[in-house]
Amino acid sequence: MTERTPLLHYRLSTSVNESELRSQAGQQAPVHKPGSQGRRAAQQKQQKKLSTFFGVVIPTLLSMFSVVVFLRIGLAVGQAGLYQAIAMYVVAYIIICMTVLSVCAISTNGALDAGGAYYMISRALGPEFGGSIGIMFFLANVCGSALMVLGLVEAILSTFGVPEATSHYQVLPSGYWWSLLYGTGIALLCLLVCLVGAHIYAKTTFLIFVIVIVVLITVFISFFAVHPQSITLPDLKPNATGPTTANFTGFKLDTLLGNIWADYTVDYTTQTTMTFATVFAVMFNGCTGIMAGSNMSGDLKNPSYSIPRGTITAVIFTFIVYIMLSVLVACTCDRLLLQRDYSFLRDINVWHPFVIIGVYSSTLSAAMSNLIGASRVLYAMAKDDLFGKALWLAKKTSHSGNPWVSVLISWFLVQLVLFSGKLNTIASIVTIFFLLVYAAVDLACLALEWASAPNFRPTFRYFTWHTCILGIIGCAIMMFLINAIYASASIAFMLLLLLLIHYLSPTSSWGYISQALIFHQVRKYLLMLDVRKDHVKFWRPQILLMVSNPRSSVGLITFINDIKKSGLYVLGHVQLGDLNTLPSDPLQAQYESWLSLVDHLNIKAFVNLTLADSVRHGVQHLLFISGLGGMRPNTLVLGFYDDCLPKDKLIDPSMSSPQSTDPSAPSQELEQPPLFHFASLRGSSNRLDYGEFGDGKVLGPQEYVAIIADAMKMLKNVVLARYFNNFDRAQVLSPPSCTPGKRAVYVDVWPVNLLRPDSCSYVDTCSLFLLQLACILNMVRDWRKATLRLFLCVEEGRSVRGPEEKLGQLLKDLRIKAQIHPVPWDQQNLQPEEEEDEENEEDYVNSFPSNATRVSDDYLSAVNKLILDQARPQPAVRFLYLPRPPADTRRYTAYLRQLELLTQDLGPTLLIHGVTPVITTDL
């Protein structure tokens, strides 16, 4: 052989390792396409017939040995010395063993299908990771097959067709086109075998294994049987000088002592100086190929028993062989021979052709197994529809279940790669691709372990999350050790594929490990969220919005989404009914429609549904049970109780999404059936709009006010929303015309109890809560252009300057930017009646200190007119002070009447009552 052959062969070994795995994957899972019952029965008979030795040990050994054992075993000792060489093997096998443990764990947690590593990763990490790794695995196998074909061509030409040779063995012409012709012939032979079926390769696996073992035995025997001799070294590069012979000394202490320590020199095949990192990268290729057994799980009698034992047996056996060969080489070959002739095992063998036969057989089997493996990965991805119609042809199989179209596609790509000729650069990328696959398997096992899912209970338990992390770190280090630039590019390519599949692939039914991990982490942090450590500095609104029918509540739902300030947002719904009289829970069928609504409106909200005998009891249930731990609603939002007829906004394209500004045809909306599983408005007597009622309402004013009182008893802030049935967020924030130089969006704030004219305090808890919500709205990105207008009520005859300066200082202390507008407060129109003074301070649970007075309708109309007169220009929304309901339940109707007159024709209005401090001036 020439000096270039061994180097190329070494670089091909990683491809061999993984390709053989893939080839075995093809044998167990040709049953991807539905067929006749007879065919399925025949395939079932073929499955699970291999023992641990034939199904796991043999393919794994062939994958790990490959050609490296014949062509690179002396490189590590010659360059790094015996001590460092053994250390390299120990470190490499530690890295590999970490991945072996992950493979054993995943493979014993359920049956594997075609695709091997792709199948394991995609089912554990989801289609994004699985698809991106699958593509890289497919390309690695394609390039690996081409590399093996070219390696075999060079091995043949080095013996039978080197132009410079004068040996009578020269019988083959050489050159680029002749090499391409030979490679094409070998690829066609591999194609023929793969088209017949993977079982052909399976039958030859044992024969190839016997050949490799026999060659290894002759190598071991040669160290003892062959007498010391001088060996002619391969020719150096032109104009290079140096010794032409080196010695095989037999067992000598001086030879061992000369090979113990490192002596890094120039590699005669590449003319580059070797280092620990480069030698380690070369040697590491002989330690891969560990997944061959796991890919044959469908053909094993007992996969959960065979895979761990067979894989670990193969790993231990190869480790012992490599260590023994390293020691024998260090004791018998002088350093010059190890550094200048990487194919010296052929020259010292008892029969020289033995090693050549071993190289030929292992390389040919690797080329076939790479091709078979590539086709199986491609077929598995096509069957999963990750790329839509792009791979639909690859789904086709023969009557025996062989994916012949995938085989042809893979062979065609191999043939294209053969045109590139020398592929040393691609060989490094292929190795990095396989290491990425190993790291992904470790990541899959790590994710399953961290998720603590009850269904992840592999029968192989000799692993922990520590071994998974060590495997990931080890693979990452090896990737960058081999080539940092290629490693970075490969990771970037994987991430690009991951994003592409995430946005283009359909939703899978495999389950997403991300959901399990999120659940695990959320639970942990919820337990850490201690309500006893709450502080007003970090207060945020956590809102429960009661919605009867989303068809009439789209505007309110989207507006409340803006004032939640990254807090909890729950859409609550009460359906009237008694579970004792129903055959099943009626809420289960509705839940998906509510989640679809959340997605459609692009809001960040949870959904809570309950069944109760009354709306009041249902709201109580939700206030008691909504949320978990420290994440519980502190604010209840209700629609207002009036006679405004609701309008179906889910069929109005302009209202279908808070982000939508371009109307589309209503027919397009109707193409989304999940959003329209809600009952038609007023179509069902047991579905209630909690506030916005028309004809046929079943919730009376008494019960409505009682809900407000209940919430305040439970120390919940209360917000009543009126006139949001026609609220269009997009239209409000993007008005058709704007006055030049002025901001067109206003938010009016009236932080004073307008139902109690003798009250002029702006610093009570309720007023500050109202200011806080208005400020939160103004902090939202789309509402930052809005101007807050704060109205200061000043009695006639009093100076405006003092109260205005005081309120301005308050706003400054609270870091709230707003315009202050003084409003003259004329009390001549007030006709206060007897104040309610029926409070029982000692029985606070059953009665509230009311902060409302009995005022006339004329007073309320005058206040309403005053508010309207100040609205120049018209505000987008108003914030008003909501007084407590009266303690006397008989006056609930009158209380609601006062609120109705106060807010008459004001447009979108929030009546707000706060019960807890939410603002602080402290740092």
PDB file of C-alpha atoms in Angstrom, residues 251-412:
ATOM      1  CA  PHE A 251      10.242  -8.751  22.628  1.00  0.00           C
ATOM      2  CA  LYS A 252      13.035  -6.567  24.038  1.00  0.00           C
ATOM      3  CA  LEU A 253      13.167  -4.431  27.147  1.00  0.00           C
ATOM      4  CA  ASP A 254      15.120  -1.730  25.330  1.00  0.00           C
ATOM      5  CA  THR A 255      12.378  -1.508  22.708  1.00  0.00           C
ATOM      6  CA  LEU A 256       9.712  -1.175  25.422  1.00  0.00           C
ATOM      7  CA  LEU A 257      11.685   1.529  27.253  1.00  0.00           C
ATOM      8  CA  GLY A 258      12.121   3.417  23.976  1.00  0.00           C
ATOM      9  CA  ASN A 259       8.356   3.420  23.369  1.00  0.00           C
ATOM     10  CA  ILE A 260       7.121   4.384  26.833  1.00  0.00           C
ATOM     11  CA  TRP A 261       7.346   8.168  26.572  1.00  0.00           C
ATOM     12  CA  ALA A 262       5.882  10.513  23.987  1.00  0.00           C
ATOM     13  CA  ASP A 263       7.847  11.591  20.905  1.00  0.00           C
ATOM     14  CA  TYR A 264       5.588  13.621  18.622  1.00  0.00           C
ATOM     15  CA  THR A 265       6.984  14.057  15.113  1.00  0.00           C
ATOM     16  CA  VAL A 266       5.784  14.919  11.631  1.00  0.00           C
ATOM     17  CA  ASP A 267       3.162  12.591  10.175  1.00  0.00           C
ATOM     18  CA  TYR A 268       4.749  11.157   7.037  1.00  0.00           C
ATOM     19  CA  THR A 269       1.374  10.932   5.258  1.00  0.00           C
ATOM     20  CA  THR A 270       0.263  14.546   5.816  1.00  0.00           C
ATOM     21  CA  GLN A 271       3.533  16.342   6.636  1.00  0.00           C
ATOM     22  CA  THR A 272       1.924  17.899   9.729  1.00  0.00           C
ATOM     23  CA  THR A 273       3.356  17.790  13.228  1.00  0.00           C
ATOM     24  CA  MET A 274       1.345  15.502  15.483  1.00  0.00           C
ATOM     25  CA  THR A 275       0.191  16.536  18.941  1.00  0.00           C
ATOM     26  CA  PHE A 276      -1.696  14.892  21.761  1.00  0.00           C
ATOM     27  CA  ALA A 277      -4.959  16.312  20.411  1.00  0.00           C
ATOM     28  CA  THR A 278      -4.413  15.139  16.826  1.00  0.00           C
ATOM     29  CA  VAL A 279      -3.348  11.646  17.873  1.00  0.00           C
ATOM     30  CA  PHE A 280      -6.284  11.423  20.257  1.00  0.00           C
ATOM     31  CA  ALA A 281      -8.663  12.440  17.467  1.00  0.00           C
ATOM     32  CA  VAL A 282      -7.191   9.760  15.165  1.00  0.00           C
ATOM     33  CA  MET A 283      -7.371   7.065  17.820  1.00  0.00           C
ATOM     34  CA  PHE A 284     -10.894   7.986  18.926  1.00  0.00           C
ATOM     35  CA  ASN A 285     -12.322   6.786  15.623  1.00  0.00           C
ATOM     36  CA  GLY A 286     -11.580   3.214  16.637  1.00  0.00           C
ATOM     37  CA  CYS A 287     -13.741   3.536  19.726  1.00  0.00           C
ATOM     38  CA  THR A 288     -17.040   4.424  18.079  1.00  0.00           C
ATOM     39  CA  GLY A 289     -19.789   2.289  16.598  1.00  0.00           C
ATOM     40  CA  ILE A 290     -21.487   1.518  19.875  1.00  0.00           C
ATOM     41  CA  MET A 291     -25.080   1.734  18.673  1.00  0.00           C
ATOM     42  CA  ALA A 292     -25.103  -1.217  16.313  1.00  0.00           C
ATOM     43  CA  GLY A 293     -26.752  -3.534  18.826  1.00  0.00           C
ATOM     44  CA  SER A 294     -29.507  -1.126  19.856  1.00  0.00           C
ATOM     45  CA  ASN A 295     -30.521  -0.756  16.224  1.00  0.00           C
ATOM     46  CA  MET A 296     -31.204  -4.500  16.013  1.00  0.00           C
ATOM     47  CA  SER A 297     -33.712  -4.569  18.859  1.00  0.00           C
ATOM     48  CA  GLY A 298     -36.482  -5.707  16.529  1.00  0.00           C
ATOM     49  CA  ASP A 299     -34.530  -8.841  15.613  1.00  0.00           C
ATOM     50  CA  LEU A 300     -33.561  -9.864  19.135  1.00  0.00           C
ATOM     51  CA  LYS A 301     -35.188 -12.531  21.248  1.00  0.00           C
ATOM     52  CA  ASN A 302     -34.985 -10.354  24.339  1.00  0.00           C
ATOM     53  CA  PRO A 303     -33.906  -6.761  23.524  1.00  0.00           C
ATOM     54  CA  SER A 304     -33.933  -5.493  27.101  1.00  0.00           C
ATOM     55  CA  TYR A 305     -31.596  -8.332  28.061  1.00  0.00           C
ATOM     56  CA  SER A 306     -29.386  -8.432  24.957  1.00  0.00           C
ATOM     57  CA  ILE A 307     -28.670  -4.769  24.226  1.00  0.00           C
ATOM     58  CA  PRO A 308     -27.052  -3.781  27.520  1.00  0.00           C
ATOM     59  CA  ARG A 309     -25.118  -7.008  27.957  1.00  0.00           C
ATOM     60  CA  GLY A 310     -24.091  -7.356  24.321  1.00  0.00           C
ATOM     61  CA  THR A 311     -23.039  -3.732  23.885  1.00  0.00           C
ATOM     62  CA  ILE A 312     -21.070  -3.618  27.116  1.00  0.00           C
ATOM     63  CA  THR A 313     -19.433  -6.975  26.272  1.00  0.00           C
ATOM     64  CA  ALA A 314     -18.344  -5.659  22.880  1.00  0.00           C
ATOM     65  CA  VAL A 315     -16.984  -2.446  24.414  1.00  0.00           C
ATOM     66  CA  ILE A 316     -14.975  -4.344  27.027  1.00  0.00           C
ATOM     67  CA  PHE A 317     -13.644  -6.813  24.430  1.00  0.00           C
ATOM     68  CA  THR A 318     -12.471  -4.074  22.055  1.00  0.00           C
ATOM     69  CA  PHE A 319     -10.868  -2.155  24.921  1.00  0.00           C
ATOM     70  CA  ILE A 320      -8.888  -5.251  25.963  1.00  0.00           C
ATOM     71  CA  VAL A 321      -7.818  -5.878  22.362  1.00  0.00           C
ATOM     72  CA  TYR A 322      -6.634  -2.307  21.835  1.00  0.00           C
ATOM     73  CA  ILE A 323      -4.691  -2.278  25.110  1.00  0.00           C
ATOM     74  CA  MET A 324      -3.079  -5.671  24.392  1.00  0.00           C
ATOM     75  CA  LEU A 325      -2.092  -4.632  20.869  1.00  0.00           C
ATOM     76  CA  SER A 326      -0.625  -1.376  22.193  1.00  0.00           C
ATOM     77  CA  VAL A 327       1.500  -3.246  24.730  1.00  0.00           C
ATOM     78  CA  LEU A 328       2.679  -5.862  22.174  1.00  0.00           C
ATOM     79  CA  VAL A 329       3.527  -3.171  19.638  1.00  0.00           C
ATOM     80  CA  ALA A 330       5.482  -1.173  22.231  1.00  0.00           C
ATOM     81  CA  CYS A 331       7.502  -4.273  23.186  1.00  0.00           C
ATOM     82  CA  THR A 332       8.392  -5.486  19.689  1.00  0.00           C
ATOM     83  CA  CYS A 333       8.575  -2.579  17.213  1.00  0.00           C
ATOM     84  CA  ASP A 334      11.037   0.251  17.351  1.00  0.00           C
ATOM     85  CA  ARG A 335       9.672   3.785  17.274  1.00  0.00           C
ATOM     86  CA  LEU A 336      10.848   4.547  13.740  1.00  0.00           C
ATOM     87  CA  LEU A 337       8.790   1.661  12.383  1.00  0.00           C
ATOM     88  CA  LEU A 338       5.673   2.843  14.245  1.00  0.00           C
ATOM     89  CA  GLN A 339       6.105   6.441  13.084  1.00  0.00           C
ATOM     90  CA  ARG A 340       6.988   5.746   9.450  1.00  0.00           C
ATOM     91  CA  ASP A 341       4.876   2.731   8.457  1.00  0.00           C
ATOM     92  CA  TYR A 342       1.251   2.659   9.596  1.00  0.00           C
ATOM     93  CA  SER A 343       0.672  -0.632   7.748  1.00  0.00           C
ATOM     94  CA  PHE A 344       3.497  -2.458   9.497  1.00  0.00           C
ATOM     95  CA  LEU A 345       1.122  -5.172  10.775  1.00  0.00           C
ATOM     96  CA  ARG A 346       0.923  -6.446   7.215  1.00  0.00           C
ATOM     97  CA  ASP A 347       4.707  -6.621   6.938  1.00  0.00           C
ATOM     98  CA  ILE A 348       5.224  -8.533  10.204  1.00  0.00           C
ATOM     99  CA  ASN A 349       2.274 -10.902   9.736  1.00  0.00           C
ATOM    100  CA  VAL A 350       2.903 -14.604   9.317  1.00  0.00           C
ATOM    101  CA  TRP A 351       1.175 -14.279   5.936  1.00  0.00           C
ATOM    102  CA  HIS A 352       1.083 -10.772   4.500  1.00  0.00           C
ATOM    103  CA  PRO A 353      -2.266 -11.037   2.628  1.00  0.00           C
ATOM    104  CA  PHE A 354      -4.092 -11.704   5.929  1.00  0.00           C
ATOM    105  CA  VAL A 355      -4.120  -8.037   6.917  1.00  0.00           C
ATOM    106  CA  ILE A 356      -5.049  -6.986   3.378  1.00  0.00           C
ATOM    107  CA  ILE A 357      -8.000  -9.386   3.475  1.00  0.00           C
ATOM    108  CA  GLY A 358      -9.064  -7.939   6.818  1.00  0.00           C
ATOM    109  CA  VAL A 359      -8.912  -4.400   5.434  1.00  0.00           C
ATOM    110  CA  TYR A 360     -10.892  -5.321   2.304  1.00  0.00           C
ATOM    111  CA  SER A 361     -13.618  -7.245   4.112  1.00  0.00           C
ATOM    112  CA  SER A 362     -14.164  -4.711   6.894  1.00  0.00           C
ATOM    113  CA  THR A 363     -14.201  -1.783   4.470  1.00  0.00           C
ATOM    114  CA  LEU A 364     -16.665  -3.435   2.076  1.00  0.00           C
ATOM    115  CA  SER A 365     -19.020  -4.408   4.885  1.00  0.00           C
ATOM    116  CA  ALA A 366     -18.814  -0.864   6.240  1.00  0.00           C
ATOM    117  CA  ALA A 367     -19.697   0.628   2.847  1.00  0.00           C
ATOM    118  CA  MET A 368     -22.751  -1.635   2.567  1.00  0.00           C
ATOM    119  CA  SER A 369     -23.890  -1.018   6.098  1.00  0.00           C
ATOM    120  CA  ASN A 370     -23.535   2.746   5.653  1.00  0.00           C
ATOM    121  CA  LEU A 371     -25.703   2.595   2.566  1.00  0.00           C
ATOM    122  CA  ILE A 372     -28.302   0.423   4.289  1.00  0.00           C
ATOM    123  CA  GLY A 373     -28.249   2.658   7.342  1.00  0.00           C
ATOM    124  CA  ALA A 374     -28.703   5.825   5.290  1.00  0.00           C
ATOM    125  CA  SER A 375     -31.707   4.334   3.510  1.00  0.00           C
ATOM    126  CA  ARG A 376     -33.328   3.290   6.796  1.00  0.00           C
ATOM    127  CA  VAL A 377     -32.896   6.728   8.340  1.00  0.00           C
ATOM    128  CA  LEU A 378     -34.321   8.359   5.220  1.00  0.00           C
ATOM    129  CA  TYR A 379     -37.265   5.960   5.198  1.00  0.00           C
ATOM    130  CA  ALA A 380     -37.991   6.559   8.885  1.00  0.00           C
ATOM    131  CA  MET A 381     -38.016  10.343   8.372  1.00  0.00           C
ATOM    132  CA  ALA A 382     -40.227  10.017   5.310  1.00  0.00           C
ATOM    133  CA  LYS A 383     -42.692   7.840   7.199  1.00  0.00           C
ATOM    134  CA  ASP A 384     -42.897  10.447   9.964  1.00  0.00           C
ATOM    135  CA  ASP A 385     -43.792  13.183   7.415  1.00  0.00           C
ATOM    136  CA  LEU A 386     -41.358  15.648   8.956  1.00  0.00           C
ATOM    137  CA  PHE A 387     -40.707  17.269   5.574  1.00  0.00           C
ATOM    138  CA  GLY A 388     -44.148  16.944   4.044  1.00  0.00           C
ATOM    139  CA  LYS A 389     -44.273  15.847   0.412  1.00  0.00           C
ATOM    140  CA  ALA A 390     -40.547  16.357  -0.126  1.00  0.00           C
ATOM    141  CA  LEU A 391     -39.836  12.750   0.898  1.00  0.00           C
ATOM    142  CA  TRP A 392     -43.080  11.062  -0.083  1.00  0.00           C
ATOM    143  CA  LEU A 393     -41.311   8.860  -2.645  1.00  0.00           C
ATOM    144  CA  ALA A 394     -39.002   7.514   0.057  1.00  0.00           C
ATOM    145  CA  LYS A 395     -41.988   5.854   1.752  1.00  0.00           C
ATOM    146  CA  LYS A 396     -42.343   3.261  -0.992  1.00  0.00           C
ATOM    147  CA  THR A 397     -41.341  -0.300  -0.122  1.00  0.00           C
ATOM    148  CA  SER A 398     -41.170  -3.610  -1.902  1.00  0.00           C
ATOM    149  CA  HIS A 399     -43.477  -6.553  -1.193  1.00  0.00           C
ATOM    150  CA  SER A 400     -40.980  -7.758   1.401  1.00  0.00           C
ATOM    151  CA  GLY A 401     -40.984  -4.369   3.133  1.00  0.00           C
ATOM    152  CA  ASN A 402     -37.588  -3.210   1.800  1.00  0.00           C
ATOM    153  CA  PRO A 403     -37.581   0.595   1.231  1.00  0.00           C
ATOM    154  CA  TRP A 404     -36.075   0.356  -2.239  1.00  0.00           C
ATOM    155  CA  VAL A 405     -36.712   3.993  -3.165  1.00  0.00           C
ATOM    156  CA  SER A 406     -34.792   5.154  -0.096  1.00  0.00           C
ATOM    157  CA  VAL A 407     -31.983   2.787  -1.071  1.00  0.00           C
ATOM    158  CA  LEU A 408     -31.865   4.263  -4.590  1.00  0.00           C
ATOM    159  CA  ILE A 409     -31.871   7.841  -3.279  1.00  0.00           C
ATOM    160  CA  SER A 410     -29.077   7.021  -0.845  1.00  0.00           C
ATOM    161  CA  TRP A 411     -27.037   5.252  -3.543  1.00  0.00           C
ATOM    162  CA  PHE A 412     -27.494   8.223  -5.899  1.00  0.00           C
TER     163      PHE A 412
END
